[in-house]
PDB file of C-alpha atoms in Angstrom:
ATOM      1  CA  UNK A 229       0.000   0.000   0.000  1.00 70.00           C
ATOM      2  CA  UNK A 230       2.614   2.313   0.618  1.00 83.00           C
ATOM      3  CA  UNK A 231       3.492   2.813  -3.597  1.00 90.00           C
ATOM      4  CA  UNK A 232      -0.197   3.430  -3.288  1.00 91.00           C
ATOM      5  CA  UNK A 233       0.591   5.989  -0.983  1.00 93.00           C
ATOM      6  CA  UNK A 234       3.111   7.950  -2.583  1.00 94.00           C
ATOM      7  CA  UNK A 235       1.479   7.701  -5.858  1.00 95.00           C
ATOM      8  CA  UNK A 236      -1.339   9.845  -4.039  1.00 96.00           C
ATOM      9  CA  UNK A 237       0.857  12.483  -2.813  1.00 97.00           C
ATOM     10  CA  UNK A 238       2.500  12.704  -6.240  1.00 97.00           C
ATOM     11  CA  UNK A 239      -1.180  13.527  -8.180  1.00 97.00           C
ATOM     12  CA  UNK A 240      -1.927  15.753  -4.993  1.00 97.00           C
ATOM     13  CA  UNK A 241       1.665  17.500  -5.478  1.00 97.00           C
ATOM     14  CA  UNK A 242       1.151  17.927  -9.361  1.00 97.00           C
ATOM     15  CA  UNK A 243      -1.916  18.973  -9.013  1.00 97.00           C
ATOM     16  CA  UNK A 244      -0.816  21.753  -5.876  1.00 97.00           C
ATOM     17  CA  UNK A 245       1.803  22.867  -8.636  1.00 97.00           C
ATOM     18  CA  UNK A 246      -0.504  22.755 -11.610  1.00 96.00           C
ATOM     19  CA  UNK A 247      -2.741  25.449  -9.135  1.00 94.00           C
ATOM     20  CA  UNK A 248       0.241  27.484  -7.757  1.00 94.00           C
ATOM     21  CA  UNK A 249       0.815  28.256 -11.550  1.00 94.00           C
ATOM     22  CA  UNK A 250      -2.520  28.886 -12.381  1.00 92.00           C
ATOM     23  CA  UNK A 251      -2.557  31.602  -9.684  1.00 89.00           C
ATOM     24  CA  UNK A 252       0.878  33.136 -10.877  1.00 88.00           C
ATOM     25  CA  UNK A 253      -0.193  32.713 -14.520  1.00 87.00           C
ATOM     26  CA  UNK A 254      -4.110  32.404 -14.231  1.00 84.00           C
ATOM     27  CA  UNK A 255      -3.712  29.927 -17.604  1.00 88.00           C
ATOM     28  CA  UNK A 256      -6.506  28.039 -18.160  1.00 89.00           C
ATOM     29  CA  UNK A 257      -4.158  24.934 -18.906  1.00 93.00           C
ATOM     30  CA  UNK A 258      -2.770  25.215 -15.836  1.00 93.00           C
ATOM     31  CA  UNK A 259      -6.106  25.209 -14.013  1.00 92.00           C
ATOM     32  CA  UNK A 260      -7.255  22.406 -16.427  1.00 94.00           C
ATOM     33  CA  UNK A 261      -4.048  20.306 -15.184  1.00 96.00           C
ATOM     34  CA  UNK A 262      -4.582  20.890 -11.554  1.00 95.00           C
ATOM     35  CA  UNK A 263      -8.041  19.466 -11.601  1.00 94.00           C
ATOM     36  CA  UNK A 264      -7.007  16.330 -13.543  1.00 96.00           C
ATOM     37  CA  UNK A 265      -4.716  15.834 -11.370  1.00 97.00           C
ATOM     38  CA  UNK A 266      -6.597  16.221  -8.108  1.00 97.00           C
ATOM     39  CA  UNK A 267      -9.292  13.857  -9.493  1.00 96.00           C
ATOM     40  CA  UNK A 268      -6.613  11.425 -10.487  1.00 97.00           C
ATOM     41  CA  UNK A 269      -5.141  11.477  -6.813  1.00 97.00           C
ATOM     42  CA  UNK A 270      -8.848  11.661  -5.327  1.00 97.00           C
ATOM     43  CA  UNK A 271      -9.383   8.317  -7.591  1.00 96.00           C
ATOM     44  CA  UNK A 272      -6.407   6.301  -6.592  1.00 96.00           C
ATOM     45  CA  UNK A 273      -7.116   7.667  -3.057  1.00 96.00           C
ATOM     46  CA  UNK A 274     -10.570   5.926  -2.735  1.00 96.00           C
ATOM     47  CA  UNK A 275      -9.308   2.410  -3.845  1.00 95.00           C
ATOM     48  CA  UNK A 276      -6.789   2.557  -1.627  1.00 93.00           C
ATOM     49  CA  UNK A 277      -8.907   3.224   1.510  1.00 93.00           C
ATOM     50  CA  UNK A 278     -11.500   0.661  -0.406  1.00 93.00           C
ATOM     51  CA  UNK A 279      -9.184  -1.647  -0.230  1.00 91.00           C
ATOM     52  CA  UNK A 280      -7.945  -1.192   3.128  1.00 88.00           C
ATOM     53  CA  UNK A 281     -11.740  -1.291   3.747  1.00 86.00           C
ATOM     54  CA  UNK A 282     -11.846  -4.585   2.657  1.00 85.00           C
ATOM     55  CA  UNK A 283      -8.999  -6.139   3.750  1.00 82.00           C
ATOM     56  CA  UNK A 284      -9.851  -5.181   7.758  1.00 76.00           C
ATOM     57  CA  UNK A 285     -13.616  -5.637   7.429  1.00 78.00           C
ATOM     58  CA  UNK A 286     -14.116  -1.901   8.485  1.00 76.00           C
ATOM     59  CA  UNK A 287     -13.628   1.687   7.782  1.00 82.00           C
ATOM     60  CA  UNK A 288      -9.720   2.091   8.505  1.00 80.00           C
ATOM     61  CA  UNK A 289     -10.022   4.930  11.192  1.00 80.00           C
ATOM     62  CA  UNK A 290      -9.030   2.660  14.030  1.00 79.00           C
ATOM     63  CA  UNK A 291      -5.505   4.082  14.099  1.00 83.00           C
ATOM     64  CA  UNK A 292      -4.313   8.132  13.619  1.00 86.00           C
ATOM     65  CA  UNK A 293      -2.571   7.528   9.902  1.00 89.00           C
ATOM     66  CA  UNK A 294      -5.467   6.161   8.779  1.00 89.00           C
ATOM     67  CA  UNK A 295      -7.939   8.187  10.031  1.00 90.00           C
ATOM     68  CA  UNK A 296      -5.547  11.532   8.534  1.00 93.00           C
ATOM     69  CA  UNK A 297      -5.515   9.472   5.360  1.00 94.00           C
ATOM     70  CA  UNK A 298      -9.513   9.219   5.428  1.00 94.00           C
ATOM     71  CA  UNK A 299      -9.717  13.147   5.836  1.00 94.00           C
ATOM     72  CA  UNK A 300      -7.259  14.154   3.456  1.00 95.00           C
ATOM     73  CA  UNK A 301      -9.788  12.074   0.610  1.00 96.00           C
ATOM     74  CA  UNK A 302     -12.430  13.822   2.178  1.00 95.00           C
ATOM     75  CA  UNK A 303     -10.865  17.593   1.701  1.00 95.00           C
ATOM     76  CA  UNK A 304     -10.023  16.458  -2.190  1.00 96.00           C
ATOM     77  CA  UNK A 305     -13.584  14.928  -3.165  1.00 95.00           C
ATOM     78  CA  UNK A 306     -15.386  17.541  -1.339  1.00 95.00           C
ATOM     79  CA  UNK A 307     -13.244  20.016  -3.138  1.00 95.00           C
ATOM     80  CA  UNK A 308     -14.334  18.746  -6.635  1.00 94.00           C
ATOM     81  CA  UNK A 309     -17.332  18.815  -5.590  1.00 91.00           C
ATOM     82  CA  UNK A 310     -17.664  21.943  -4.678  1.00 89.00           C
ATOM     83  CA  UNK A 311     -15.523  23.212  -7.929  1.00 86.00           C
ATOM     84  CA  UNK A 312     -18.350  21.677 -10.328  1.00 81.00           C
ATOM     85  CA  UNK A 313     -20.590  23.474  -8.220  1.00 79.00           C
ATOM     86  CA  UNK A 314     -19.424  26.755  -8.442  1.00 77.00           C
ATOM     87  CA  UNK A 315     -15.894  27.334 -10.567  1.00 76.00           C
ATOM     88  CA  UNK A 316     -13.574  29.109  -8.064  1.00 80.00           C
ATOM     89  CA  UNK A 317     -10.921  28.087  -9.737  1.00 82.00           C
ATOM     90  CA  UNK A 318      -8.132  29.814  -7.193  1.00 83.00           C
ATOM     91  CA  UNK A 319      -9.418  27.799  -4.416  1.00 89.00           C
ATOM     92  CA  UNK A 320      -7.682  24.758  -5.418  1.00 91.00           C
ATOM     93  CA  UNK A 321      -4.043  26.538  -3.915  1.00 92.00           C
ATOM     94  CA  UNK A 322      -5.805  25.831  -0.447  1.00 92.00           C
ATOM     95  CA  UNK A 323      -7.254  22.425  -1.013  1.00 94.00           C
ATOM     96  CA  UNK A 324      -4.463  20.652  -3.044  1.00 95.00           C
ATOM     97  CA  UNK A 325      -1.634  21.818  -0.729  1.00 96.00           C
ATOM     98  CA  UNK A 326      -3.979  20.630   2.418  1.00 95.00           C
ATOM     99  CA  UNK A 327      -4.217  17.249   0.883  1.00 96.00           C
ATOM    100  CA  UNK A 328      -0.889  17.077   0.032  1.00 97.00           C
ATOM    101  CA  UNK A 329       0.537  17.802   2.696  1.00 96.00           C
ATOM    102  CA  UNK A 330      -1.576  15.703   4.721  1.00 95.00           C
ATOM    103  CA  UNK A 331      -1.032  12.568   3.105  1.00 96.00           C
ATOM    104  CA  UNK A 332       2.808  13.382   3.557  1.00 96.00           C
ATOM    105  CA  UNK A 333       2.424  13.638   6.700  1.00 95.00           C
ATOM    106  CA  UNK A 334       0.681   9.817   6.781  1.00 93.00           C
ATOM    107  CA  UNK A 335       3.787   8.643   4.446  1.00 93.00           C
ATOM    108  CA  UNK A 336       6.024  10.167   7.047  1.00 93.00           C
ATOM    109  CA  UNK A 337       3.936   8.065  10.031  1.00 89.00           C
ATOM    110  CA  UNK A 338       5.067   4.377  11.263  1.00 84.00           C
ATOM    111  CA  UNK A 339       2.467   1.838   9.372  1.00 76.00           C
ATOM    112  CA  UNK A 340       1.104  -0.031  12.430  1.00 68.00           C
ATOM    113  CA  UNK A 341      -1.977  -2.098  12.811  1.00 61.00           C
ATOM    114  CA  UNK A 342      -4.094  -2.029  15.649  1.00 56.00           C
ATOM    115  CA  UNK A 343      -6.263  -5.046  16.191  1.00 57.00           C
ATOM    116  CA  UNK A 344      -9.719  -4.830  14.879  1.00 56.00           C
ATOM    117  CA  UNK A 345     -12.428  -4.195  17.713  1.00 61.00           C
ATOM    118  CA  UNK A 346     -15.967  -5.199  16.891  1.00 58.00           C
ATOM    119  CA  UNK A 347     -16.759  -2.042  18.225  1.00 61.00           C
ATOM    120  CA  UNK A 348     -15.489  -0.986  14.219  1.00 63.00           C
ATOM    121  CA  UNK A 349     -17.719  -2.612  12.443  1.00 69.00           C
ATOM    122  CA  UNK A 350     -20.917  -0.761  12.398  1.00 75.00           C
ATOM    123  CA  UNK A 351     -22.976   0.891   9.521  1.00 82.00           C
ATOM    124  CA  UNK A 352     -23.627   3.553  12.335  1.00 79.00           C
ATOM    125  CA  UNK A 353     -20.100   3.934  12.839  1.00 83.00           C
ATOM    126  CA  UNK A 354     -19.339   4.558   8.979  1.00 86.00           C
ATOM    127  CA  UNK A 355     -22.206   6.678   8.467  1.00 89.00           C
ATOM    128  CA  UNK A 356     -20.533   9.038  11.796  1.00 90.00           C
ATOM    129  CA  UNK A 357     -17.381   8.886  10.336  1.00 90.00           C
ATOM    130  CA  UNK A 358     -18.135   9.750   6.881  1.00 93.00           C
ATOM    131  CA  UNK A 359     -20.657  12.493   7.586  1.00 95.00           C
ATOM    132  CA  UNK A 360     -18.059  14.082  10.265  1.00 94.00           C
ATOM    133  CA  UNK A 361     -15.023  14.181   7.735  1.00 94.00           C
ATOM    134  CA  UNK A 362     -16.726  15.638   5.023  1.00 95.00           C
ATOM    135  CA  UNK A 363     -18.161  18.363   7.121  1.00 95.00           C
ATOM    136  CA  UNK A 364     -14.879  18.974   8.171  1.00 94.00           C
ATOM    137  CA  UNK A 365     -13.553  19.038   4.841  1.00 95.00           C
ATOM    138  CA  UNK A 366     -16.444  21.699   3.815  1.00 96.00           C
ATOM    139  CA  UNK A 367     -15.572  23.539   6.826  1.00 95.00           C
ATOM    140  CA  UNK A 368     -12.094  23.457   5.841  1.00 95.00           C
ATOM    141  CA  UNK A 369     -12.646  25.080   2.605  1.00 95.00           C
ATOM    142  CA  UNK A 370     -14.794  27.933   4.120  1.00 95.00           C
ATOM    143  CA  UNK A 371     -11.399  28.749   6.586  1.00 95.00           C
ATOM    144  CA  UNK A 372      -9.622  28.785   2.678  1.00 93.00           C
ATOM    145  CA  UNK A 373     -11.840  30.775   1.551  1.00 93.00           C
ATOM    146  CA  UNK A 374     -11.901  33.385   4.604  1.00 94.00           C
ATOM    147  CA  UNK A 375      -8.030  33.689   4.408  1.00 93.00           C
ATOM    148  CA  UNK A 376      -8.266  34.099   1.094  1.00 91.00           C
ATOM    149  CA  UNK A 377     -11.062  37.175   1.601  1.00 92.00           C
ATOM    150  CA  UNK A 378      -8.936  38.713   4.029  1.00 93.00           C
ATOM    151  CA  UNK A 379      -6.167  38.618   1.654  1.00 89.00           C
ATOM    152  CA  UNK A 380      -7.935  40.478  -1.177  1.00 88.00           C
ATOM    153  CA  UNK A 381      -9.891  42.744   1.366  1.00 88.00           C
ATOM    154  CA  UNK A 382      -6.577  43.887   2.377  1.00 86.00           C
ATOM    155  CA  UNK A 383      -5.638  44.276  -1.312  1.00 81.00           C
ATOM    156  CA  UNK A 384      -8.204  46.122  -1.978  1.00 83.00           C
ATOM    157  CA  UNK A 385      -7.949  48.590   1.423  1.00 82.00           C
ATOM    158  CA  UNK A 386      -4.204  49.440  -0.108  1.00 78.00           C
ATOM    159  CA  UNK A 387      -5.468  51.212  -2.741  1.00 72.00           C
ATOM    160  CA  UNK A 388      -2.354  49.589  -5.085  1.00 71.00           C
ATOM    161  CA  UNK A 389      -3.594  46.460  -6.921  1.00 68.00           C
ATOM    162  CA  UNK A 390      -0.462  43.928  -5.876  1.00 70.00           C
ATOM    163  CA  UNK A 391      -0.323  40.329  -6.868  1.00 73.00           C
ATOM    164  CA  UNK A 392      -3.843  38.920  -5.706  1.00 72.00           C
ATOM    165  CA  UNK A 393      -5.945  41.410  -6.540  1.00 70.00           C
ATOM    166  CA  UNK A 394      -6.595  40.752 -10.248  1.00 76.00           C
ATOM    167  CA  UNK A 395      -6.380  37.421  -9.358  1.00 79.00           C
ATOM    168  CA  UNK A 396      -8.728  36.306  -6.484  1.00 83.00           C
ATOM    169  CA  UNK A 397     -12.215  36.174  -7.052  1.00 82.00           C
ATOM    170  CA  UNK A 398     -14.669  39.162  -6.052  1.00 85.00           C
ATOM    171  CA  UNK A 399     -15.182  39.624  -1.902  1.00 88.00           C
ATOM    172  CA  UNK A 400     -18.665  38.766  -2.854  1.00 90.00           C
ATOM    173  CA  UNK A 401     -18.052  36.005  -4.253  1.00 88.00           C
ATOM    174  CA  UNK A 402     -15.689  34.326  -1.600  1.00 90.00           C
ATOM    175  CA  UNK A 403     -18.288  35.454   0.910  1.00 90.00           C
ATOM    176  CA  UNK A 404     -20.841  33.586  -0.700  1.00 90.00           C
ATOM    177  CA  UNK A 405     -19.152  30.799  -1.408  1.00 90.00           C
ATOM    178  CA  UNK A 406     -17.848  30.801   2.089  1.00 90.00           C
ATOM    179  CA  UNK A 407     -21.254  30.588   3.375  1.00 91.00           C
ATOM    180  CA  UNK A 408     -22.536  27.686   1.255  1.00 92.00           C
ATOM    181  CA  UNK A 409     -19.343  25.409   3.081  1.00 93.00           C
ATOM    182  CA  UNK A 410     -20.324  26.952   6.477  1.00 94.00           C
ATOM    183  CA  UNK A 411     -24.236  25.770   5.619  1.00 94.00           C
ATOM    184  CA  UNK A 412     -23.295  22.185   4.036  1.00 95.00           C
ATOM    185  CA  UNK A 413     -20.324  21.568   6.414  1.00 95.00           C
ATOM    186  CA  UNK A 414     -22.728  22.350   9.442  1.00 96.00           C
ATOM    187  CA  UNK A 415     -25.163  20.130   8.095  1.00 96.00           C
ATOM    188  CA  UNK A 416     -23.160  17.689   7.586  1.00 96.00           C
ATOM    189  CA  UNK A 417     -21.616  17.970  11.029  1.00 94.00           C
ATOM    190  CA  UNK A 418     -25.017  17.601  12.765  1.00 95.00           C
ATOM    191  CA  UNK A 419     -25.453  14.071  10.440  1.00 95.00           C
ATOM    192  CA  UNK A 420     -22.660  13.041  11.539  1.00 92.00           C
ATOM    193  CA  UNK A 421     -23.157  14.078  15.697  1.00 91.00           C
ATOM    194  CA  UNK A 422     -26.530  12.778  15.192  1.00 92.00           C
ATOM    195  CA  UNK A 423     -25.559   9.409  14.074  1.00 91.00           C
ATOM    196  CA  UNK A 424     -22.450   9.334  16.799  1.00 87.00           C
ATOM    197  CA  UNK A 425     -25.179   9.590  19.078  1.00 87.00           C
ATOM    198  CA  UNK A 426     -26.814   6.427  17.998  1.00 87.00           C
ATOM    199  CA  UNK A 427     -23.281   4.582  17.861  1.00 81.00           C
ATOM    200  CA  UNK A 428     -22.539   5.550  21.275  1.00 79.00           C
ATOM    201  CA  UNK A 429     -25.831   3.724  22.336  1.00 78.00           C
ATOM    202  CA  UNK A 430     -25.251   0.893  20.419  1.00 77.00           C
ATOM    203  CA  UNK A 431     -21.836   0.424  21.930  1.00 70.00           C
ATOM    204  CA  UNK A 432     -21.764   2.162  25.230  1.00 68.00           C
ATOM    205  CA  UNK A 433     -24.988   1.947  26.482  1.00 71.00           C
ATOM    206  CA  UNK A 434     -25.699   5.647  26.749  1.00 72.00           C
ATOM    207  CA  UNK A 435     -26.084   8.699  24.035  1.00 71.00           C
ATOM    208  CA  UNK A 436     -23.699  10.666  25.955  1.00 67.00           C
ATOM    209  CA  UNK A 437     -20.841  10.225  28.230  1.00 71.00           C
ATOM    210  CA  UNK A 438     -18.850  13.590  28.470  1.00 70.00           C
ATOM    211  CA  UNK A 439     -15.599  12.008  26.714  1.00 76.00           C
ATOM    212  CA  UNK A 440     -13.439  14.740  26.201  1.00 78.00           C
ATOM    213  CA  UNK A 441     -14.279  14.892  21.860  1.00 79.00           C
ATOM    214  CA  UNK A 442     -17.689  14.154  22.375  1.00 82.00           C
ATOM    215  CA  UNK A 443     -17.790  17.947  24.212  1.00 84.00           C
ATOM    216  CA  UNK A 444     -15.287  19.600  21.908  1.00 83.00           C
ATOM    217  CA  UNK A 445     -17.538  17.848  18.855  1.00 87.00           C
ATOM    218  CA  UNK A 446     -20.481  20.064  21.028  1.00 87.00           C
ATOM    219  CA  UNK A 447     -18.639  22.938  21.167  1.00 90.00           C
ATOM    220  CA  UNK A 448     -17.703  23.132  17.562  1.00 92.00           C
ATOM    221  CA  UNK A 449     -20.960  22.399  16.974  1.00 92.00           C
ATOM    222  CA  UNK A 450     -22.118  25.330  18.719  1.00 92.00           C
ATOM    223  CA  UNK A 451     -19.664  27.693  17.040  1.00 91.00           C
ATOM    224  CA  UNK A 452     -20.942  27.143  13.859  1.00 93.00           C
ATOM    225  CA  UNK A 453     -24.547  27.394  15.018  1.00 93.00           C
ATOM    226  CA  UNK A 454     -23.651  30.773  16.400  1.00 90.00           C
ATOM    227  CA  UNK A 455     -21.816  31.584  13.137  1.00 89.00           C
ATOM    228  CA  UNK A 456     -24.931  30.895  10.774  1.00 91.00           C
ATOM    229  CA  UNK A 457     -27.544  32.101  13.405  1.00 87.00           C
ATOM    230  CA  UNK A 458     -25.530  35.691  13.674  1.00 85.00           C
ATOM    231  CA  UNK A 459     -25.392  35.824   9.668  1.00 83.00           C
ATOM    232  CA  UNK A 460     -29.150  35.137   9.065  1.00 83.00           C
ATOM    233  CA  UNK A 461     -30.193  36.751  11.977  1.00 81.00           C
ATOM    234  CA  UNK A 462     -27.863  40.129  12.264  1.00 76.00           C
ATOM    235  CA  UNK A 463     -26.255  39.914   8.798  1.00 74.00           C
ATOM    236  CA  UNK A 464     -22.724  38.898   9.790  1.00 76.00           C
ATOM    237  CA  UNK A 465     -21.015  39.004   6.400  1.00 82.00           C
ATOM    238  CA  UNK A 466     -17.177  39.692   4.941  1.00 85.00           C
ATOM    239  CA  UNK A 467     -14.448  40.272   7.428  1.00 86.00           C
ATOM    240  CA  UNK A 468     -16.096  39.033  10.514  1.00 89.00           C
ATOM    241  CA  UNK A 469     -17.964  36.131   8.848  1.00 90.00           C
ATOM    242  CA  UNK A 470     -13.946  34.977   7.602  1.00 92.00           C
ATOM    243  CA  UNK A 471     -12.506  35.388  10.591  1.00 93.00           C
ATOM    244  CA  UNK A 472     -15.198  33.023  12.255  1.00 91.00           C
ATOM    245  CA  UNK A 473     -14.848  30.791   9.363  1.00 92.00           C
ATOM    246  CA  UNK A 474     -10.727  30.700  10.482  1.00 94.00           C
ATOM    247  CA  UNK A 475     -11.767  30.660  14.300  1.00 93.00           C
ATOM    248  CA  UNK A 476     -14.063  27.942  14.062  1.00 92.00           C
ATOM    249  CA  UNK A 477     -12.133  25.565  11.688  1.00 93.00           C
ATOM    250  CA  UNK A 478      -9.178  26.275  14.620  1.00 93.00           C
ATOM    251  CA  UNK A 479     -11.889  24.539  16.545  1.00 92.00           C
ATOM    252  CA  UNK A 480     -12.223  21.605  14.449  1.00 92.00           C
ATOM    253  CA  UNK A 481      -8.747  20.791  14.130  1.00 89.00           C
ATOM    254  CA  UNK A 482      -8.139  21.107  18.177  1.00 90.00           C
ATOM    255  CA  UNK A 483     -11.445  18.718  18.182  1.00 86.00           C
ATOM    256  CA  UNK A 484      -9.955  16.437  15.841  1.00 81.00           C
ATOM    257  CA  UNK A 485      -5.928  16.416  16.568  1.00 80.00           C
ATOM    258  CA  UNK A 486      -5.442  18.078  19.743  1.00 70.00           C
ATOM    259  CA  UNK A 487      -8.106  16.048  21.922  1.00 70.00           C
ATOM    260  CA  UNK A 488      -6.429  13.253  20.652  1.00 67.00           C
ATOM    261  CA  UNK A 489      -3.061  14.163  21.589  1.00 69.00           C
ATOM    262  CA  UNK A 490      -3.765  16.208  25.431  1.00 60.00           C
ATOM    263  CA  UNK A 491      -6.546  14.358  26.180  1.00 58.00           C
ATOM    264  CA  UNK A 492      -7.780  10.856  27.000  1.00 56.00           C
ATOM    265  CA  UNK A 493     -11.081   9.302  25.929  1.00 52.00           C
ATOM    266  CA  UNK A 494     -12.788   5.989  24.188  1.00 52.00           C
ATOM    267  CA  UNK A 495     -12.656   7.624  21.275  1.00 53.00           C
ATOM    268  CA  UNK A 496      -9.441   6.551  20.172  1.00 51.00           C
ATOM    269  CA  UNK A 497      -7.810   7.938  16.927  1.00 46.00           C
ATOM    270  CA  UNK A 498     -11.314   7.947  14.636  1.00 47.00           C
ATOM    271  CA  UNK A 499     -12.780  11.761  15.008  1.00 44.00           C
ATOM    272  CA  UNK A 500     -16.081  11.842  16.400  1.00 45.00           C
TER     273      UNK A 500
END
């Protein structure tokens, strides 16, 4: 698996070099490349962790390079996804490089196995899972997308057009975009809590047991929930709606990598 592996993070690196040149260049050919490329990786990505699937009669999250593995597909499929949906091109120098350097990251890890627990092999537990990482991965894109609004908002403010401002979309644009992740990645967050809960029954006996990423998951949770209620309700848009967007993806990345590494819990390495 591990030529697998590196075959991955060579697509996802051609395809975060393809992007980088489509921003310096803003060539259609280049863009045209970097998607190819992304969907090539995304491809060879999903038989791997199909086949990994298969092989341990579960979804391989038991153990923390499998589980990063697992989110870094997540941030590329959601991405071209999202792309067909709505052609920001330029956002592909956020997702590509997070993918990349992601699955690096799981190249650089020891490969270890740890035993299979029937706790692992639930429907429940791969509908959590699933739901969780790709609202996480929509999430992650809205953070792009707020770094990259602050970016051209600044450009803008300057008064000299520099390097991004001819070619980053329009702040409208961004900040719509932004809030379509926020909307699907919260959705898709509360699938997956929802369905957590009914694993944690199934398995534990109780809906609810105060682990420690069971209260960061509600906490994140709640963030967002703020974020979209403050934006419907009191018209939170632009800079303070991308700094949230940065804020609350902060959140989901101590949720998902920090409780794992300060704090204890039967949660183990999958997020949740």
């Amino acid at each position: 698996m591990e030529i697998v592996i590196l075959l991955t993070i060579a697509f996802y690196g051609g395809s975060t070099a393809a992007y980088t040149a489509f921003l310096v260049r803003q060539q259609k050919s280049a863009y045209r490349a970097g998607v190819a490329l992304l969907s090539a990786g995304f491809g060879l990505h999903l038989v791997l962790v199909l086949t990994e699937t298969f092989h341990a009669g579960h979804l391989p999250v038991n153990t923390m390079r499998d589980t990063l593995s697992f989110g870094a597909m997540c941030v590329a499929g959601v991405f071209l996804l999202f792309q067909y949906r709505y052609r920001l091109k330029v956002l592909g120098v956020f997702a590509a490089p997070l993918a990349t350097a992601t699955m690096v990251i799981v190249a650089l890890m020891p490969a270890s196995s740890a035993p299979a627990q029937p706790i692992l092999k639930s429907i429940w537990l791969v509908a959590h899972v699933t739901f969780i990482f790709m609202g996480e991965a929509s999430l992650a894109l809205a953070c792009g997308l707020g770094i990259l609004y602050l970016v051209q908002e600044q450009a803008i403010k300057s008064r000299k057009p520099g390097f991004f401002f001819r070619r980053l979309p329009s702040l409208d644009q961004m900040d719509s975009a932004g809030q379509t992740c926020i909307l699907a990645g919260f959705v898709l967050m509360t699938l997956g809590l929802a369905t957590g809960l009914v694993y944690a029954k199934a398995v534990w006996g109780r809906f609810w047991s105060w682990d420690p990423k069971e209260v960061w998951s509600g906490i994140t949770w709640l963030l967002y929930a703020v974020l979209i209620h403050e934006r419907l309700a009191l018209g939170w848009r632009g800079r303070r709606a991308a700094i949230m967007a940065i804020v609350g993806f902060a959140t989901v990345l101590f949720t998902f990598l920090g409780v794992n590494l300060f704090m204890s819990g039967h949660h183990g390495a999958f997020s949740g």
